[in-house]
Short mmCIF file of C-alpha atoms in Angstrom, two decimals:
data_model
loop_
_atom_site.label_atom_id
_atom_site.label_comp_id
_atom_site.label_asym_id
_atom_site.label_seq_id
_atom_site.Cartn_x
_atom_site.Cartn_y
_atom_site.Cartn_z
CA MET P 1 46.89 105.49 93.16
CA SER P 2 47.69 104.68 89.55
CA ARG P 3 50.16 101.92 88.75
CA PRO P 4 53.47 103.05 87.25
CA ARG P 5 53.69 102.40 83.50
CA PHE P 6 56.04 99.59 82.49
CA ARG P 7 58.79 100.88 80.20
CA MET P 8 61.04 98.39 78.50
CA THR P 9 64.70 99.31 78.46
CA ARG P 10 66.68 99.27 75.25
CA GLY P 11 68.59 96.19 76.48
CA ARG P 12 65.32 94.33 77.07
CA LEU P 13 64.05 95.33 73.66
CA TYR P 14 67.14 93.83 72.04
CA ARG P 15 66.78 90.66 74.12
CA LEU P 16 63.14 90.45 73.02
CA MET P 17 64.33 90.95 69.46
CA GLY P 18 66.77 88.07 69.88
CA VAL P 19 63.95 85.77 71.05
CA MET P 20 61.79 86.84 68.13
CA THR P 21 64.63 86.19 65.72
CA ILE P 22 65.23 82.67 67.01
CA THR P 23 61.50 82.03 66.82
CA SER P 24 61.40 83.28 63.22
CA LEU P 25 64.29 81.05 62.22
CA THR P 26 62.53 78.06 63.82
CA LEU P 27 59.27 78.79 62.05
CA MET P 28 61.16 79.26 58.78
CA ALA P 29 62.84 75.88 59.16
CA ALA P 30 59.48 74.20 59.88
CA TYR P 31 57.91 75.86 56.86
CA VAL P 32 60.71 74.77 54.52
CA ALA P 33 60.46 71.18 55.81
CA VAL P 34 56.73 71.11 55.03
CA ARG P 35 57.20 72.93 51.76
CA LEU P 36 59.59 70.28 50.47
CA THR P 37 56.77 67.73 50.73
CA THR P 38 54.60 69.68 48.27
CA ILE P 39 56.73 69.22 45.16
CA PRO P 40 54.90 67.29 42.38
CA PHE P 41 57.54 64.68 41.52
CA ASP P 42 54.97 62.31 40.03
CA SER P 43 55.27 62.23 36.23
CA SER P 44 51.50 62.15 35.94
CA PHE P 45 51.45 65.89 36.65
CA ALA P 46 51.65 68.29 33.76
CA PRO P 47 55.12 69.61 32.78
CA SER P 48 53.91 73.15 33.44
CA ASP P 49 53.02 72.20 37.00
CA ARG P 50 56.46 70.76 37.66
CA ILE P 51 58.35 73.63 35.98
CA LEU P 52 56.52 76.22 38.04
CA ALA P 53 56.87 74.07 41.14
CA PHE P 54 60.63 74.04 40.95
CA CYS P 55 60.81 77.71 40.03
CA LEU P 56 58.61 78.62 42.97
CA LEU P 57 60.61 76.38 45.31
CA TRP P 58 63.86 78.05 44.22
CA ALA P 59 62.34 81.49 44.78
CA GLU P 60 61.14 80.55 48.26
CA LEU P 61 64.44 78.92 49.27
CA PHE P 62 66.31 81.96 47.91
CA LEU P 63 64.28 84.29 50.11
CA CYS P 64 64.65 81.93 53.06
CA MET P 65 68.43 81.93 52.66
CA HIS P 66 68.54 85.70 52.66
CA GLY P 67 66.04 85.77 55.49
CA VAL P 68 68.39 83.61 57.53
CA GLY P 69 71.22 86.03 56.63
CA TYR P 70 69.18 89.05 57.69
CA PHE P 71 67.97 87.55 60.96
CA THR P 72 71.41 86.34 61.95
CA SER P 73 72.65 89.86 61.26
CA VAL P 74 69.96 91.13 63.61
CA LEU P 75 71.17 88.70 66.30
CA LYS P 76 74.77 89.84 65.82
CA ALA P 77 73.73 93.51 65.82
CA ALA P 78 71.80 93.02 69.08
CA ARG P 79 74.85 91.36 70.62
CA ARG P 80 77.07 94.25 69.50
CA GLU P 81 74.58 96.71 70.97
CA ARG P 82 74.72 95.01 74.36
CA ARG P 83 78.48 94.71 74.38
CA ALA P 84 79.27 98.15 72.98
CA LYS P 85 81.24 100.40 75.26
CA PRO P 86 80.41 104.14 75.17
CA TRP P 87 83.05 106.52 73.86
CA LEU P 88 83.41 108.69 76.98
CA PHE P 89 86.49 110.45 75.74
CA ALA P 90 87.50 111.12 72.16
CA ARG P 91 90.68 109.30 71.23
CA ARG P 92 93.18 111.40 69.36
CA SER P 93 95.31 110.87 66.26
CA THR P 94 97.57 113.24 64.39
CA LEU P 95 98.65 111.00 61.51
CA PRO P 96 98.02 112.69 58.14
CA VAL P 97 95.05 111.72 55.98
CA ALA P 98 94.56 112.20 52.24
CA VAL P 99 90.89 113.03 51.60
CA LEU P 100 89.96 112.17 48.01
CA ILE P 101 86.77 113.59 46.48
CA ALA P 102 85.86 111.76 43.28
CA SER P 103 83.91 113.88 40.80
CA TYR P 104 82.47 113.24 37.33
CA ASN P 105 80.48 115.99 35.61
CA GLU P 106 79.20 117.15 39.00
CA SER P 107 77.44 120.54 39.45
CA GLU P 108 79.52 123.32 40.90
CA GLU P 109 76.99 123.90 43.71
CA VAL P 110 77.00 120.30 44.95
CA LEU P 111 80.80 120.02 44.70
CA ALA P 112 81.32 123.30 46.55
CA GLU P 113 79.23 122.06 49.51
CA THR P 114 81.24 118.83 49.69
CA ILE P 115 84.60 120.62 49.59
CA ALA P 116 83.53 123.17 52.17
CA SER P 117 82.22 120.48 54.52
CA ALA P 118 85.44 118.47 54.16
CA LEU P 119 87.62 121.51 54.89
CA ALA P 120 85.59 122.17 58.05
CA MET P 121 86.48 118.79 59.58
CA ASP P 122 87.96 118.94 63.07
CA TYR P 123 91.15 117.01 62.37
CA PRO P 124 94.68 118.41 62.72
CA ARG P 125 96.34 117.01 59.59
CA PHE P 126 94.63 116.27 56.29
CA SER P 127 95.04 117.22 52.66
CA LEU P 128 92.17 117.52 50.23
CA TYR P 129 92.43 116.17 46.65
CA LEU P 130 89.73 116.74 44.04
CA LEU P 131 89.89 113.91 41.50
CA ASP P 132 87.98 115.35 38.60
CA ASP P 133 87.25 112.96 35.72
CA SER P 134 84.68 115.25 34.08
CA THR P 135 84.19 115.13 30.31
CA LYS P 136 82.11 118.32 30.04
CA PRO P 137 84.23 121.47 29.59
CA GLU P 138 81.98 123.47 31.94
CA SER P 139 82.35 120.85 34.65
CA ARG P 140 86.11 120.73 34.29
CA GLN P 141 86.24 124.52 34.50
CA ALA P 142 84.02 124.49 37.60
CA ALA P 143 86.31 121.98 39.30
CA ALA P 144 89.36 124.08 38.45
CA ASN P 145 87.64 127.23 39.80
CA LEU P 146 86.67 125.49 43.07
CA ALA P 147 90.14 124.00 43.56
CA ALA P 148 91.70 127.45 43.16
CA ALA P 149 89.08 129.17 45.37
CA PHE P 150 89.45 126.63 48.22
CA GLY P 151 93.20 126.11 47.82
CA ILE P 152 93.02 122.34 47.36
CA THR P 153 94.84 119.99 45.01
CA LEU P 154 93.14 119.28 41.67
CA VAL P 155 93.97 116.00 39.93
CA THR P 156 92.82 115.50 36.34
CA ARG P 157 93.59 112.88 33.65
CA THR P 158 93.72 112.76 29.91
CA ASN P 159 91.64 109.56 29.87
CA ARG P 160 89.05 107.84 32.05
CA ALA P 161 90.75 104.43 32.34
CA GLY P 162 89.14 102.55 35.18
CA TYR P 163 86.64 105.36 35.88
CA LYS P 164 86.53 106.23 39.60
CA ALA P 165 88.72 103.27 40.56
CA GLY P 166 91.24 104.29 37.92
CA ALA P 167 91.35 107.88 39.17
CA ILE P 168 92.15 106.70 42.67
CA ASN P 169 94.66 104.12 41.39
CA ASP P 170 96.52 106.76 39.39
CA VAL P 171 96.96 109.13 42.31
CA LEU P 172 97.56 106.58 45.08
CA PRO P 173 101.31 105.89 44.44
CA ALA P 174 102.08 109.61 44.67
CA LEU P 175 100.41 110.01 48.08
CA THR P 176 102.47 109.89 51.26
CA GLU P 177 99.68 109.96 53.84
CA PRO P 178 99.22 106.63 55.69
CA TYR P 179 95.41 106.94 55.53
CA VAL P 180 93.12 107.67 52.61
CA ALA P 181 89.55 108.89 53.09
CA ILE P 182 87.23 108.60 50.08
CA LEU P 183 84.12 110.69 49.39
CA ASP P 184 81.80 110.81 46.44
CA ALA P 185 81.17 114.34 45.14
CA ASP P 186 77.75 114.55 46.78
CA GLN P 187 78.71 113.19 50.20
CA ARG P 188 79.31 115.84 52.89
CA PRO P 189 81.26 114.79 56.01
CA LEU P 190 80.50 116.06 59.50
CA THR P 191 83.25 117.73 61.47
CA THR P 192 84.03 114.71 63.67
CA TRP P 193 84.39 112.01 60.97
CA LEU P 194 88.18 111.77 60.81
CA ARG P 195 88.68 112.69 64.45
CA ASP P 196 86.62 109.69 65.59
CA ILE P 197 87.51 107.12 62.92
CA VAL P 198 91.24 107.50 62.35
CA PRO P 199 92.12 106.47 65.96
CA LEU P 200 90.38 103.15 65.34
CA LEU P 201 92.84 102.46 62.54
CA ASP P 202 95.75 103.59 64.72
CA GLU P 203 94.75 101.05 67.41
CA SER P 204 94.52 98.08 65.01
CA PRO P 205 97.39 97.70 62.53
CA ASP P 206 95.60 94.84 60.75
CA LEU P 207 92.49 96.99 60.10
CA ALA P 208 92.25 97.86 56.38
CA PHE P 209 89.39 100.35 56.56
CA VAL P 210 86.47 101.63 58.57
CA GLN P 211 83.19 102.17 56.75
CA VAL P 212 80.40 104.45 58.01
CA PRO P 213 76.80 104.62 56.71
CA GLN P 214 75.59 106.44 53.63
CA VAL P 215 72.70 108.67 54.72
CA TYR P 216 70.51 110.42 52.12
CA VAL P 217 69.15 113.78 53.25
CA ASN P 218 67.63 115.10 49.97
CA THR P 219 64.31 113.39 50.65
CA ARG P 220 61.90 116.30 50.97
CA GLY P 221 59.36 116.20 48.13
CA LEU P 222 61.27 113.38 46.44
CA PRO P 223 59.54 110.04 46.97
CA VAL P 224 62.22 107.97 45.20
CA ALA P 225 65.01 109.55 47.28
CA ARG P 226 63.01 108.99 50.47
CA ALA P 227 62.41 105.31 49.67
CA ALA P 228 66.06 104.86 48.72
CA ALA P 229 67.06 106.40 52.04
CA TYR P 230 64.97 103.77 53.86
CA GLN P 231 66.55 101.02 51.75
CA GLN P 232 69.96 102.27 52.75
CA ALA P 233 68.81 102.23 56.36
CA VAL P 234 67.77 98.59 56.15
CA PHE P 235 71.24 97.72 54.83
CA PHE P 236 73.34 99.91 57.13
CA GLU P 237 71.42 99.39 60.37
CA TYR P 238 71.55 95.60 60.76
CA ILE P 239 73.14 93.93 57.73
CA CYS P 240 76.38 95.90 57.92
CA GLU P 241 76.65 95.38 61.66
CA GLY P 242 76.28 91.63 61.09
CA LYS P 243 78.93 91.67 58.37
CA SER P 244 81.32 93.63 60.56
CA ASP P 245 80.86 91.15 63.38
CA SER P 246 81.97 88.37 60.98
CA ASN P 247 84.87 90.47 59.62
CA ALA P 248 83.12 90.56 56.27
CA MET P 249 82.18 94.24 55.96
CA PHE P 250 82.93 95.46 52.44
CA CYS P 251 83.86 98.93 51.28
CA CYS P 252 80.89 100.90 49.91
CA GLY P 253 82.95 103.27 47.79
CA SER P 254 82.42 106.41 49.81
CA ASN P 255 82.36 107.45 53.46
CA VAL P 256 85.33 105.16 54.17
CA VAL P 257 88.75 105.74 55.71
CA MET P 258 91.35 103.26 54.40
CA ARG P 259 94.88 102.32 55.32
CA ARG P 260 97.01 103.11 52.30
CA GLU P 261 99.28 100.17 53.06
CA ALA P 262 96.30 97.79 52.75
CA LEU P 263 95.47 99.12 49.28
CA LEU P 264 99.08 98.91 48.14
CA SER P 265 99.29 95.29 49.44
CA VAL P 266 96.55 94.02 47.08
CA GLU P 267 98.04 95.53 43.94
CA GLN P 268 97.49 93.68 40.68
CA VAL P 269 98.88 94.68 37.26
CA VAL P 270 96.28 94.30 34.49
CA ASP P 271 97.12 95.28 30.90
CA GLY P 272 99.96 97.44 32.17
CA ARG P 273 97.84 99.36 34.69
CA ARG P 274 98.38 99.15 38.42
CA HIS P 275 95.12 98.09 40.10
CA PHE P 276 94.87 98.81 43.81
CA PHE P 277 91.13 99.20 43.54
CA ASP P 278 89.87 96.51 41.12
CA GLU P 279 89.14 98.25 37.83
CA THR P 280 87.66 95.12 36.25
CA SER P 281 84.36 95.59 38.11
CA VAL P 282 81.88 98.49 38.23
CA THR P 283 81.66 97.78 41.96
CA GLU P 284 85.40 98.13 42.52
CA ASP P 285 84.89 98.66 46.24
CA PHE P 286 83.24 95.26 46.74
CA ALA P 287 85.76 93.47 44.55
CA THR P 288 88.72 95.06 46.29
CA THR P 289 87.45 94.10 49.73
CA VAL P 290 87.43 90.42 48.74
CA ARG P 291 91.14 90.71 47.93
CA MET P 292 91.79 92.44 51.24
CA HIS P 293 90.10 89.76 53.24
CA ALA P 294 92.00 87.09 51.26
CA ALA P 295 95.18 88.89 52.29
CA ASN P 296 94.17 88.61 56.00
CA TRP P 297 93.21 92.26 56.47
CA ARG P 298 90.33 93.03 58.84
CA THR P 299 87.55 95.48 58.02
CA ALA P 300 85.10 97.29 60.32
CA TYR P 301 81.85 99.21 60.26
CA VAL P 302 80.83 101.99 62.66
CA ASN P 303 77.09 102.64 62.71
CA ARG P 304 77.16 106.34 63.35
CA ARG P 305 76.15 109.20 61.07
CA TYR P 306 79.36 110.91 60.02
CA VAL P 307 78.58 111.73 56.39
CA VAL P 308 75.34 112.84 54.69
CA GLY P 309 74.67 112.85 50.99
CA MET P 310 72.26 112.80 48.09
CA GLY P 311 70.22 109.81 46.92
CA PRO P 312 68.72 109.25 43.44
CA GLU P 313 66.09 111.89 42.96
CA THR P 314 63.93 110.26 40.27
CA LEU P 315 63.00 106.81 39.06
CA PRO P 316 65.38 106.94 36.04
CA ALA P 317 68.27 107.91 38.35
CA TYR P 318 67.32 105.11 40.82
CA PHE P 319 67.20 102.46 38.07
CA THR P 320 70.61 103.59 36.78
CA GLN P 321 72.09 103.33 40.26
CA GLN P 322 70.53 99.93 40.98
CA MET P 323 71.60 98.54 37.60
CA ARG P 324 75.24 99.47 38.31
CA TRP P 325 75.14 98.03 41.85
CA ALA P 326 73.38 94.85 40.85
CA MET P 327 75.50 94.18 37.74
CA GLY P 328 78.77 94.65 39.62
CA THR P 329 77.78 92.81 42.77
CA LEU P 330 76.38 89.80 40.95
CA GLY P 331 79.53 89.61 38.79
CA ILE P 332 81.74 89.55 41.88
CA GLY P 333 79.38 87.05 43.52
CA LEU P 334 79.89 84.61 40.67
CA ARG P 335 83.63 85.19 40.90
CA VAL P 336 83.50 84.47 44.65
CA ILE P 337 81.79 81.10 43.97
CA GLY P 338 84.68 80.15 41.71
CA GLN P 339 87.23 81.19 44.32
CA PHE P 340 85.40 79.14 46.94
CA VAL P 341 85.54 76.05 44.73
CA ARG P 342 89.24 76.49 43.96
CA ASN P 343 90.39 77.59 47.43
CA PRO P 344 87.83 77.12 50.23
CA ARG P 345 90.39 78.07 52.89
CA MET P 346 90.92 81.54 51.37
CA LEU P 347 88.30 83.03 53.71
CA THR P 348 86.62 81.99 56.93
CA ALA P 349 83.22 80.27 56.90
CA GLY P 350 81.56 83.44 58.17
CA GLN P 351 83.15 85.51 55.41
CA TRP P 352 82.17 83.02 52.70
CA TRP P 353 78.60 83.09 53.99
CA GLU P 354 78.40 86.88 54.01
CA TYR P 355 79.95 87.16 50.52
CA MET P 356 77.56 84.52 49.14
CA LEU P 357 74.63 86.56 50.56
CA SER P 358 75.89 89.89 49.19
CA GLY P 359 76.98 88.44 45.86
CA SER P 360 73.66 86.77 45.16
CA TYR P 361 71.15 89.25 46.60
CA TYR P 362 70.21 90.95 43.32
CA PHE P 363 68.96 87.65 41.88
CA VAL P 364 65.90 88.66 43.91
CA GLY P 365 64.54 90.09 40.66
CA PHE P 366 63.99 86.57 39.29
CA ALA P 367 62.34 85.47 42.56
CA THR P 368 60.02 88.48 42.47
CA PHE P 369 59.01 87.74 38.87
CA ILE P 370 58.22 84.10 39.76
CA PHE P 371 56.08 85.16 42.69
CA MET P 372 54.13 87.61 40.50
CA ILE P 373 53.51 85.14 37.66
CA ALA P 374 52.53 82.15 39.86
CA PRO P 375 48.99 83.38 40.83
CA VAL P 376 48.31 84.42 37.23
CA LEU P 377 49.20 80.95 35.94
CA PHE P 378 47.13 79.25 38.64
CA VAL P 379 43.93 81.26 38.30
CA GLY P 380 44.17 81.88 34.55
CA PHE P 381 45.65 78.59 33.28
CA ASP P 382 45.13 76.11 36.16
CA VAL P 383 48.87 75.57 36.64
CA ARG P 384 49.17 73.98 40.08
CA PRO P 385 52.74 73.94 41.48
CA LEU P 386 51.81 72.62 44.98
CA ARG P 387 50.49 69.22 45.99
CA SER P 388 49.43 69.21 49.61
CA GLU P 389 46.60 69.77 52.00
CA GLU P 390 46.02 73.50 51.84
CA GLY P 391 45.24 73.60 55.56
CA LEU P 392 48.57 71.99 56.46
CA TYR P 393 50.39 74.44 54.19
CA LEU P 394 48.74 77.44 55.81
CA ILE P 395 49.31 76.16 59.33
CA PHE P 396 53.02 76.46 58.77
CA PHE P 397 53.06 79.30 56.30
CA ILE P 398 50.97 81.94 58.13
CA PRO P 399 52.96 81.91 61.39
CA TYR P 400 56.22 81.98 59.42
CA ILE P 401 55.30 84.93 57.20
CA VAL P 402 53.52 86.97 59.90
CA PHE P 403 56.25 86.51 62.47
CA THR P 404 59.12 87.30 60.10
CA MET P 405 57.44 90.37 58.65
CA ASN P 406 56.63 91.67 62.14
CA LEU P 407 60.22 91.12 63.19
CA PHE P 408 61.52 93.04 60.17
CA PHE P 409 59.30 96.03 60.84
CA PHE P 410 59.83 95.85 64.62
CA GLY P 411 63.61 95.89 64.13
CA MET P 412 63.42 99.02 61.97
CA ALA P 413 60.95 100.67 64.37
CA LEU P 414 63.39 99.98 67.18
CA ARG P 415 65.83 102.25 65.35
CA ASN P 416 63.17 104.91 64.79
CA TYR P 417 62.14 104.22 61.19
CA SER P 418 58.48 104.52 60.26
CA LEU P 419 56.40 101.56 59.09
CA LYS P 420 55.20 103.49 56.05
CA GLY P 421 58.69 104.43 54.96
CA VAL P 422 60.03 100.88 55.28
CA TRP P 423 57.02 99.48 53.37
CA LEU P 424 57.43 101.98 50.53
CA ALA P 425 61.14 101.10 50.35
CA SER P 426 60.16 97.41 50.04
CA ALA P 427 57.60 98.28 47.35
CA LEU P 428 60.19 100.19 45.30
CA SER P 429 62.62 97.28 45.55
CA PHE P 430 59.86 94.89 44.49
CA ALA P 431 58.98 97.04 41.47
CA THR P 432 62.65 97.13 40.39
CA PHE P 433 62.56 93.44 39.48
CA ARG P 434 63.17 94.02 35.74
CA THR P 435 66.36 96.03 36.41
CA TYR P 436 67.64 93.28 38.69
CA MET P 437 66.76 90.59 36.14
CA LYS P 438 68.66 92.48 33.41
CA ALA P 439 71.64 92.79 35.73
CA GLY P 440 71.44 89.07 36.48
CA ILE P 441 71.48 88.19 32.79
CA VAL P 442 74.47 90.50 32.19
CA ALA P 443 76.36 88.86 35.05
CA LEU P 444 75.43 85.25 34.21
CA PHE P 445 76.43 85.54 30.56
CA GLY P 446 79.35 87.89 31.03
CA LEU P 447 77.81 90.54 28.78
CA LYS P 448 79.30 94.01 28.43
CA ARG P 449 77.30 97.03 29.46
CA ALA P 450 78.24 100.70 29.68
CA PHE P 451 79.06 102.16 33.09
CA GLY P 452 76.22 104.39 34.36
CA VAL P 453 76.64 107.29 36.77
CA THR P 454 73.57 108.18 38.83
CA PRO P 455 72.23 111.46 37.35
CA LYS P 456 71.12 114.31 39.60
CA GLY P 457 69.09 117.43 39.07
CA VAL P 458 66.79 115.90 36.46
CA GLY P 459 63.13 115.74 37.41
CA GLY P 460 61.53 113.72 34.59
CA ALA P 461 59.48 110.55 34.78
CA ILE P 462 59.83 107.41 32.66
CA PRO P 463 57.30 107.21 29.79
CA LEU P 464 54.72 104.47 30.38
CA ARG P 465 55.61 102.76 27.09
CA GLN P 466 59.08 102.07 28.54
CA LEU P 467 57.50 100.46 31.60
CA TRP P 468 55.32 98.05 29.59
CA PRO P 469 56.58 94.85 31.35
CA GLU P 470 55.70 96.29 34.77
CA LEU P 471 52.38 97.60 33.42
CA LEU P 472 51.58 94.21 31.87
CA LEU P 473 52.25 92.37 35.12
CA LEU P 474 50.23 94.88 37.07
CA ALA P 475 47.26 94.38 34.75
CA ALA P 476 47.68 90.58 34.88
CA ASN P 477 47.67 90.52 38.65
CA LEU P 478 44.71 92.92 38.85
CA VAL P 479 42.69 90.73 36.48
CA THR P 480 43.74 87.62 38.42
CA ALA P 481 42.65 89.15 41.72
CA GLY P 482 39.34 90.27 40.26
CA TYR P 483 38.65 86.95 38.56
CA GLY P 484 39.64 84.96 41.62
CA LEU P 485 37.25 86.96 43.76
CA PHE P 486 34.45 86.52 41.19
CA TRP P 487 35.13 82.74 41.00
CA MET P 488 34.88 82.30 44.78
CA MET P 489 31.71 84.38 44.97
CA ARG P 490 30.12 82.18 42.32
CA TYR P 491 31.44 78.74 43.20
CA GLY P 492 32.23 79.07 46.87
CA LEU P 493 35.39 79.61 48.87
CA GLU P 494 38.32 77.44 47.86
CA LEU P 495 41.48 77.87 49.89
CA ALA P 496 43.86 77.62 46.90
CA TYR P 497 41.91 80.29 45.02
CA GLY P 498 41.80 82.43 48.14
CA VAL P 499 45.56 82.29 48.63
CA ASN P 500 46.35 83.06 45.01
CA THR P 501 43.77 85.86 44.88
CA PHE P 502 45.31 87.44 47.94
CA TRP P 503 48.83 87.34 46.53
CA ALA P 504 47.71 88.73 43.16
CA ALA P 505 46.00 91.60 44.98
CA TYR P 506 49.05 92.26 47.13
CA HIS P 507 51.40 92.20 44.13
CA SER P 508 49.06 94.66 42.42
CA VAL P 509 49.31 97.04 45.37
CA LEU P 510 53.10 96.83 45.40
CA LEU P 511 53.43 97.37 41.62
CA SER P 512 50.92 100.18 41.63
CA THR P 513 53.26 102.31 43.77
CA LEU P 514 55.65 102.42 40.77
CA PHE P 515 53.06 104.29 38.73
CA LEU P 516 51.09 106.15 41.38
CA HIS P 517 53.85 107.19 43.78
CA PHE P 518 57.37 106.90 42.33
CA ASN P 519 57.18 107.53 38.59
CA ARG P 520 56.24 111.18 38.42
CA ARG P 521 57.83 114.48 37.65
CA VAL P 522 59.27 116.21 40.69
CA GLU P 523 60.64 119.61 41.41
CA ILE P 524 64.36 119.29 42.12
CA PRO P 525 65.34 121.86 44.78
CA VAL P 526 67.75 124.41 43.37
CA HIS P 527 71.09 124.38 45.17
CA GLN P 528 71.90 127.76 46.49
CA PRO P 529 75.51 128.94 45.89
CA LEU P 530 77.69 128.48 48.95
CA PHE P 531 79.09 131.98 48.61
CA GLU P 532 77.17 134.90 47.15
CA PRO P 533 79.12 136.73 44.43
CA VAL P 534 80.31 140.20 45.36
CA ARG P 535 79.39 142.93 42.94
CA ALA P 536 81.50 146.03 42.49
CA PRO P 537 79.63 149.23 43.30
CA GLU P 538 78.30 151.01 40.26
CA ALA P 539 79.99 154.22 39.25
CA ALA P 540 78.18 157.37 40.29
#
């Protein structure tokens, strides 16, 4: 008689994940403690050694800080999973909702799908407003045609003050609905979105908004969109659940239902304009949420798929999107640091922690660059940033890195995401280091940069000459890996050379995906018209 197979329940899986998370945090702390002993403080060491040592230490501590943030989010998400009560019966609300669709030079086909999906929602009382800020005559005409065909309210302006935030700010005082739902032009809601989410706001008068995930579904045949979808999953699966648990979930600009009273309560007048959403930042959603939390509003996140949309289809579109997100988020992050210094009691400790993590994340571009250049400097120029017994270093480093990486992939697999997809998403983020560095420089020095809207329907690749920094670093790491291997074959295995050779090879693999997988021309699927035009019968 065969033994019954042991099957671990979901609850046990999350408890196992909790144990793994605590183990990872312990290993991380041990590694950092040992790592701090490797800094070459002695002035007898070359200046290049000490400069790279402190740069490398900053990069490692930066990643450790965000690792702590991610793993604590995993713990909080696991706790929420265990405590969550199933929704056996749908709660009901009949309070009116204003659904705002923000559009800027959007194609008629995409916009028609969004409007039709919104009108199909199973909610008794809502009004649909199309906020069209288009500058192209054909786009403005298409919006007008759709508004007339679907019988919805079209709102246009004579200027684009404040961009999307400004369009919402201009229409908000005229609305009478207590709730405002916001959708980007390419985000299509499912029928149950308002029916399930609005009652949560009814039950909690201090709740400013409820955010749901952004899910990209245009991934077929589009490697960039597919990787971006996995990146969104990493953020929305665990990180957002952790933020919501600490009452630090921020608005993501779309797929959100907001209490109109909460927006009105954080009004600021800037240069004669009424700002409900903060128009001074390109990430107005993130900036506005800080003001809401400072005004003692709560925010929440529900990890259920209620809206599906379109991700960046090509590498140029992805870089445009990431530049906007990084530039705005880092700018608000620096502002948050100043607010913390001036008024540390403005937010709770958990909220400060989450905002520091979100507001600093895109500095990862500098960390990535340091990691890529370190093996090149060691093998090619004998720059040695570490001073320790290599064996001792590896004893603490290998368990830390292996355990934390396994936990990351295990956590995503637990929510049915493939290892390959998550790895490619990580590779794309790694290869975006230059965009993140540019955004960091813009934020640090307060530079002005034009607002960029993520383009769609364009299938071109970036010319190689425009990717020369990435290509140069790829070549440098390939040469370093090859030379390091040759050196060890000739002179014998040396642990320091082995470690740097390995990292140079791994960085080469990551960067190569930019050229071999992501940066290529793709066929953008043609959007079929929602309604086929009716032709009059030809005369006999």
